[in-house]
XYZ file of C-alpha atoms in Angstrom:
372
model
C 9.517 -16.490 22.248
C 8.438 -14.317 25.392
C 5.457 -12.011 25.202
C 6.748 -7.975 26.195
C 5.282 -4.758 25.844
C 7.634 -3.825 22.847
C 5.711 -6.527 20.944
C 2.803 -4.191 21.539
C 4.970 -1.349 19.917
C 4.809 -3.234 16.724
C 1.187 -4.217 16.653
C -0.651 -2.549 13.697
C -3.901 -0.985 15.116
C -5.193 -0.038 11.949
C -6.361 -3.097 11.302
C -9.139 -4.098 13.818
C -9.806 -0.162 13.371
C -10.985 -0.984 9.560
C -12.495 -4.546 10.305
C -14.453 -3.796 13.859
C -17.266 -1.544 12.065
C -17.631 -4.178 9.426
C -18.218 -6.660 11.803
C -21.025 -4.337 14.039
C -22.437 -3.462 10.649
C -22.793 -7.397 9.596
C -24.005 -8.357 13.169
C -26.725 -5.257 13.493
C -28.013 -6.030 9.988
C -27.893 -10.359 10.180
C -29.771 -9.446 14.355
C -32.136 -7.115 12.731
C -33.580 -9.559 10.073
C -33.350 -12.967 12.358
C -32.311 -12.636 16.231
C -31.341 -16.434 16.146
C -28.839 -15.454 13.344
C -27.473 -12.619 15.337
C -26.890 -14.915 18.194
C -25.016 -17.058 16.350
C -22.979 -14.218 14.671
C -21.812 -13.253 18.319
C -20.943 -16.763 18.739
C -19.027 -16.834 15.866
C -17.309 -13.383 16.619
C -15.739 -14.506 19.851
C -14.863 -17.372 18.426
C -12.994 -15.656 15.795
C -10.987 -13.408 18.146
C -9.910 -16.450 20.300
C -8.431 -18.006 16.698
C -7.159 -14.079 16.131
C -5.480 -14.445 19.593
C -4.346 -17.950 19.300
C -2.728 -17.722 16.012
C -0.846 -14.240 17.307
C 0.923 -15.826 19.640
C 1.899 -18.670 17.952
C 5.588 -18.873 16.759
C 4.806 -19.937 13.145
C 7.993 -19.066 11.231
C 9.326 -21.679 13.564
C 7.143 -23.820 12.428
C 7.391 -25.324 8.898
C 6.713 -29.093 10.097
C 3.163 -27.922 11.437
C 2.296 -25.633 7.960
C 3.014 -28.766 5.879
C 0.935 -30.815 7.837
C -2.283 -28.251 8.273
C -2.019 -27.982 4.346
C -2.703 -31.886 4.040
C -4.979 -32.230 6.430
C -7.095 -30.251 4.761
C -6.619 -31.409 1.712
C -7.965 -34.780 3.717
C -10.608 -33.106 5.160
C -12.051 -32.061 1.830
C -11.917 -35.928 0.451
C -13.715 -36.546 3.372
C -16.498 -34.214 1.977
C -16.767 -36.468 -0.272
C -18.002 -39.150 1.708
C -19.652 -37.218 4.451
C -20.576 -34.022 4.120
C -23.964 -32.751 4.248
C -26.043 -32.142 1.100
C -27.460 -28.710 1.004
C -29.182 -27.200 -2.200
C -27.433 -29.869 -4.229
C -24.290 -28.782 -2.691
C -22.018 -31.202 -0.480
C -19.490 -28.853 1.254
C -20.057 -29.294 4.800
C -18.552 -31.800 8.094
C -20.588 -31.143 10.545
C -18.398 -30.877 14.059
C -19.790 -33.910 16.330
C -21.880 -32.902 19.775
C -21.619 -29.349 18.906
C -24.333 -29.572 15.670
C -21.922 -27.129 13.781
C -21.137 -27.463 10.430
C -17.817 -25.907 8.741
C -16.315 -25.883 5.205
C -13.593 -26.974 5.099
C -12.933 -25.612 1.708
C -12.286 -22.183 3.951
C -9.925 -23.547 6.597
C -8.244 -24.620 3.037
C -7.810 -20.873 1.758
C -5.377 -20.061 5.299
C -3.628 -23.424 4.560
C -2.921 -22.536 1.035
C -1.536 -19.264 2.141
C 0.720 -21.086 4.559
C 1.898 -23.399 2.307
C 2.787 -20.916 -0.179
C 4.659 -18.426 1.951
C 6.566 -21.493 3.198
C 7.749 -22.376 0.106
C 8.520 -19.461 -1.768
C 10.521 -18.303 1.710
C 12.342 -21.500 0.996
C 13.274 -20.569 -2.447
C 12.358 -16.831 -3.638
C 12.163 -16.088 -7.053
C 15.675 -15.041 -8.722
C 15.810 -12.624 -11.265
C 13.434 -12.718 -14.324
C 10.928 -14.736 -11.644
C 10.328 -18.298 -11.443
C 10.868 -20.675 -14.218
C 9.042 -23.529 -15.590
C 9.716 -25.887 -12.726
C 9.400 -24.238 -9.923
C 6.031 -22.456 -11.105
C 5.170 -26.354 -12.382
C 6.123 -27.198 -7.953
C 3.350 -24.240 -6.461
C 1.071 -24.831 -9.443
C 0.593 -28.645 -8.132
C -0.377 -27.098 -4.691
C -2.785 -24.887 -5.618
C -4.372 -27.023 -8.467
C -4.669 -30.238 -6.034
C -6.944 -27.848 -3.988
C -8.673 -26.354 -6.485
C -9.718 -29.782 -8.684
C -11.020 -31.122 -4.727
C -13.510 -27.868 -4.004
C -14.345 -27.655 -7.803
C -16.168 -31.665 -7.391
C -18.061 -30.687 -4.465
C -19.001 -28.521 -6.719
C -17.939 -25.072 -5.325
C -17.239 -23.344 -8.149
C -16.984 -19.380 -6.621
C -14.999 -20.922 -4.160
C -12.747 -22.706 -5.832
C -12.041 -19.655 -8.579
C -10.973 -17.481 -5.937
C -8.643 -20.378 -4.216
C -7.033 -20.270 -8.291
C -6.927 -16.514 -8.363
C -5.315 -16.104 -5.136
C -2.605 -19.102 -5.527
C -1.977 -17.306 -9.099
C -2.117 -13.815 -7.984
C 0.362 -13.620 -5.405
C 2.947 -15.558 -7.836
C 2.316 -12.565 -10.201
C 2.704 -10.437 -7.631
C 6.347 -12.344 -6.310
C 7.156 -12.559 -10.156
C 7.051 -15.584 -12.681
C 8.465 -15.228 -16.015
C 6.423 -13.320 -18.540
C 6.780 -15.778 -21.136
C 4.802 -18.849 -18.624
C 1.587 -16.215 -18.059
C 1.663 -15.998 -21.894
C 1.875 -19.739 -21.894
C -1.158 -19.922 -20.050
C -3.442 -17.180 -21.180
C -2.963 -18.993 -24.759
C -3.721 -22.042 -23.258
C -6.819 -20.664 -21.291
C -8.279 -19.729 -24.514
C -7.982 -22.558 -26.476
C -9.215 -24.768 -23.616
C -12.183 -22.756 -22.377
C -14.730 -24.545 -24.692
C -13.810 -27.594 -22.928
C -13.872 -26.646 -19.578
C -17.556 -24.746 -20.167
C -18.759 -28.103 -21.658
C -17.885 -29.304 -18.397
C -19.648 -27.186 -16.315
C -22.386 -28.431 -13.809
C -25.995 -27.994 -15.346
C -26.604 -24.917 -12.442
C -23.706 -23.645 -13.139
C -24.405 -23.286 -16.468
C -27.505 -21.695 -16.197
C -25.959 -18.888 -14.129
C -23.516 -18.152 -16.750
C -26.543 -18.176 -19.300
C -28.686 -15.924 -16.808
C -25.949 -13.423 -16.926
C -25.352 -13.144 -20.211
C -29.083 -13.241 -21.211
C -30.902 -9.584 -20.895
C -33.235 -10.783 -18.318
C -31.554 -11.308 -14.769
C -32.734 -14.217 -12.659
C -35.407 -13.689 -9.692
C -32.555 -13.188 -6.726
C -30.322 -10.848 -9.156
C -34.040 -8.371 -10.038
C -35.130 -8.788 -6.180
C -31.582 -7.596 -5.078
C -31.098 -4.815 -7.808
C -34.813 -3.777 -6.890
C -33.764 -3.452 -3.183
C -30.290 -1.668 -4.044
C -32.245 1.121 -5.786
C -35.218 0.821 -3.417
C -33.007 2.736 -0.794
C -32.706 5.797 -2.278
C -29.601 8.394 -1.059
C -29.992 7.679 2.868
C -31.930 4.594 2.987
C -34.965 3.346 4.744
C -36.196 2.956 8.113
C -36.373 -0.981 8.766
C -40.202 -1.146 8.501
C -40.038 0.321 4.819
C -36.965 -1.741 3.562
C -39.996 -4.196 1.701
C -37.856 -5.870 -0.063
C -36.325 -7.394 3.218
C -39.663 -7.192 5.424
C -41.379 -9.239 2.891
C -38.410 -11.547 1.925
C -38.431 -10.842 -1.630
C -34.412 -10.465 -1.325
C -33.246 -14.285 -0.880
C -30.413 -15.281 1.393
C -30.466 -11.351 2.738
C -28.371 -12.055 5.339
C -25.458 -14.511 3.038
C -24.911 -13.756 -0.470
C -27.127 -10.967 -0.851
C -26.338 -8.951 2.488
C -25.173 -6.135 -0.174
C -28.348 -5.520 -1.682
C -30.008 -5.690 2.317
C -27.216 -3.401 3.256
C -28.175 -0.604 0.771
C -31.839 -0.535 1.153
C -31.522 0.537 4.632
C -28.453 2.410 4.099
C -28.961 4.080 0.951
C -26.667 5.421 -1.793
C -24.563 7.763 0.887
C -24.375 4.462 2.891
C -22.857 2.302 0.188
C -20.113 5.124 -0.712
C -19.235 4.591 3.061
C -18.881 0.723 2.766
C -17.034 1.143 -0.700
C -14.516 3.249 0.836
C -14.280 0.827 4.540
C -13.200 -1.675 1.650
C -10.860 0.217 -0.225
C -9.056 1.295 2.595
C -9.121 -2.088 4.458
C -7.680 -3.707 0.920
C -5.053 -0.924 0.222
C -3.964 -1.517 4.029
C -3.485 -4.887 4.150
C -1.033 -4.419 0.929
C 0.981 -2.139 2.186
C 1.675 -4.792 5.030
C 3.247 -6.877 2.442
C 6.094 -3.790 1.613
C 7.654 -3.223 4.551
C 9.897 -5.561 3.808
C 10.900 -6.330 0.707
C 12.923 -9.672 1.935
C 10.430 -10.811 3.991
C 8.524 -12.929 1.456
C 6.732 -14.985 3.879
C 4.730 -11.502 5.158
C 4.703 -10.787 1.705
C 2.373 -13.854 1.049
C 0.137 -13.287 3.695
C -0.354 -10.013 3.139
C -0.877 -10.109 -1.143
C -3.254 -13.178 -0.334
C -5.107 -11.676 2.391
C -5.417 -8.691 0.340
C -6.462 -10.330 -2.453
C -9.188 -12.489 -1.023
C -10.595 -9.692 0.790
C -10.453 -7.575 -2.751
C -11.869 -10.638 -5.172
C -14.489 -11.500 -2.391
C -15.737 -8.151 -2.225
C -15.562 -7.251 -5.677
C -17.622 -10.379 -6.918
C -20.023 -10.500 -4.049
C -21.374 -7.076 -4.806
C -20.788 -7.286 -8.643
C -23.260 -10.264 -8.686
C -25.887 -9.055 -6.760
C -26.138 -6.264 -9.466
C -26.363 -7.861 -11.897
C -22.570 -7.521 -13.042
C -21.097 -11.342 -13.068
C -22.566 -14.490 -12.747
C -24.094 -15.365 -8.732
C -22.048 -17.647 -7.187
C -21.566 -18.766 -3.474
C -19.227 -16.120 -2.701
C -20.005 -13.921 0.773
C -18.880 -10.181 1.377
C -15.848 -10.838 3.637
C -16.458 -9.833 7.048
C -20.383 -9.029 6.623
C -22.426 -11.624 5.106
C -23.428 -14.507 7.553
C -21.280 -17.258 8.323
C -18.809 -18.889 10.597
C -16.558 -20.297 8.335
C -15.669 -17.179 6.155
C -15.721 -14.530 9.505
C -13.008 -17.689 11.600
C -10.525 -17.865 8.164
C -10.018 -14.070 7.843
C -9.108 -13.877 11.466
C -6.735 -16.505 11.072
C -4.919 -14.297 8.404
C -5.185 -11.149 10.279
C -3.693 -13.100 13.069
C -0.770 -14.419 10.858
C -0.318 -10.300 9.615
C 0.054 -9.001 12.977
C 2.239 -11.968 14.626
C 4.633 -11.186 11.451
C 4.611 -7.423 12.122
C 4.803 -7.705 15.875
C 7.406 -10.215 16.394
C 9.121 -9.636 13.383
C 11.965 -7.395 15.310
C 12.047 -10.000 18.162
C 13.243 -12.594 15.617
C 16.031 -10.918 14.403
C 16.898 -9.599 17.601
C 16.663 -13.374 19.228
C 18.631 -14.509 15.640
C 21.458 -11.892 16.033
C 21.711 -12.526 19.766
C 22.064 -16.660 19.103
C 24.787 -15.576 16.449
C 26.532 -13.205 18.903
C 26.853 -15.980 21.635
C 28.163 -18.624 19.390
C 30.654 -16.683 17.970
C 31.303 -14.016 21.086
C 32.536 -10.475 20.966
């Protein structure tokens, strides 16, 4: 695969355009509240644009041995959790790197892995008409449950809900038979009692929170701060609630509510609409070609993490669905999240920019095997 300036032709510059004023947003808020954060966020940053450049380059449809084996790696690296990770609020989801003192999830190196895996296999074998059947939905179900059933123990429960609503989403998206989804809704229904009764205590309580009329402290501090900013927002010595760290984990899971107190109403409009158009973007990568279902993956998964991610991060913090340890993609603090989305933006634009130099290098092989 050699690197030319018609690669260049094909790179989609849209994209960084939509994510780059996330990421100054995230880093000027995360600096403003703790400078030691905002250090780390730059760290993190280049970081993620050597994985951005790193995965570009690499030739991955060429590459099914490797996808396999980064999709059970992980799946070691999360047993390994298990046994090793650190403990944090009753929580054991982190390895921490050795020498370095980082920590990672690897329950988010798992989400790009997933991805892989899936766009792998339904290249292999896309879905004939009237979708998959029983089987081969039975085949990607096993990959995306095995996953799922490791993040859920840790326990990880936002985390592991979106890893289940991405796996499923893009295979309604690709197409499964009707009659399996009905299958499985009846299935969900009758077996939801049972899988509430096994619940973690905490998570219970969230559930219980957010059905109750009364919110929990974090959900009334970070609805107090959301309407605390008013139509333009505040100046950074009146944002109180942040000041006087009544908002919990401002610069996390509740960088939302942080965001509109010094943004405002007018503010939030503006991020709602960076989001929409990021989300709608990143779909239409996945229809430029129809027979391409290995871009088709990324792009429906990408799009659909960034779209479930956003939606329930800023839904909770208002009070809308239950909290759980879901971050807004590409603005709340941490490595983990910020280093997996720039592996999938990577994947996107390797796809789109090489994408003519495979079939040019494929039709050129053919030509000179079989001459003139």
């Amino acid at each position: 695969m050699r690197f030319n300036k018609n690669i260049l032709s094909s790179f989609d510059f849209t994209l960084p355009l939509l994510v780059i004023p996330l990421v100054l947003l995230s880093w000027f808020l995360i600096n403003e509240n703790n400078a030691f954060l905002g250090d780390k966020v730059l760290i993190y940053v280049f970081v993620g644009i050597l994985v951005f450049v790193v995965t570009f380059l690499l030739p991955i449809k060429r590459m099914s041995w490797a996808i396999v084996i980064f999709y059970w790696i992980n799946i070691v690296l999360l047993v390994a959790v298990d046994f090793f990770g650190d403990v944090r609020l009753g929580a054991q989801r982190w390895l921490e790197i050795p020498f370095v003192h980082f920590t990672f999830q690897p329950s988010e190196t798992m989400k790009p892995a997933l991805i892989l895996m899936l766009a792998h296999l339904i290249a292999k074998n896309p879905p004939k008409g009237g979708g998959y059947k029983f089987f081969s939905f039975l085949k990607f179900s096993w990959y995306i449950l095995l996953p799922f059933v490791l993040i859920l123990k840790q326990p990880d429960l936002g985390t592991a809900l979106v890893l289940l609503i991405m796996g499923f989403g893009v295979l309604f998206l690709i197409g499964v038979n009707y009659k399996i989804w009905l299958t499985l809704l009846v299935g969900f229904c009758l077996l939801s009692p049972i899988l509430y009764a096994n619940l973690h205590d905490y998570q219970k309580k969230r559930i219980e929170d957010f059905i109750s009329k009364e919110p929990d402290y974090q959900v009334r501090q970070s609805i107090i701060a959301v309407g605390a900013g008013g139509l333009d927002g505040k100046e950074k010595e009146e944002a109180t609630q942040t000041i006087y760290r009544f908002l919990p984990i401002a610069t996390s899971d509740f960088i939302f509510p942080y965001f509109a107190e010094r943004f405002g109403f007018l503010g939030i409009i503006g991020l709602f609409i960076l989001y929409a158009f990021l989300i709608f973007h990143i779909f239409s990568m996945g229809s430029i070609d129809a027979k391409d279902y290995f871009l088709r993956v990324i792009a429906y998964c990408a799009g659909l993490l960034v779209f479930v991610y956003s939606g329930v991060n800023i839904a909770m913090t208002i009070g809308l669905a239950p909290v759980v340890g879901i971050p807004l993609p590409l603005f709340s603090y941490g490595g983990s999240s910020f280093i997996t989305f720039m592996i999938l933006f990577g994947l996107l634009e390797h796809l789109l920019a090489f994408k003519n130099n495979f079939v040019y290098n494929y039709a050129s092989k053919n030509f000179l095997k079989k001459g003139p």
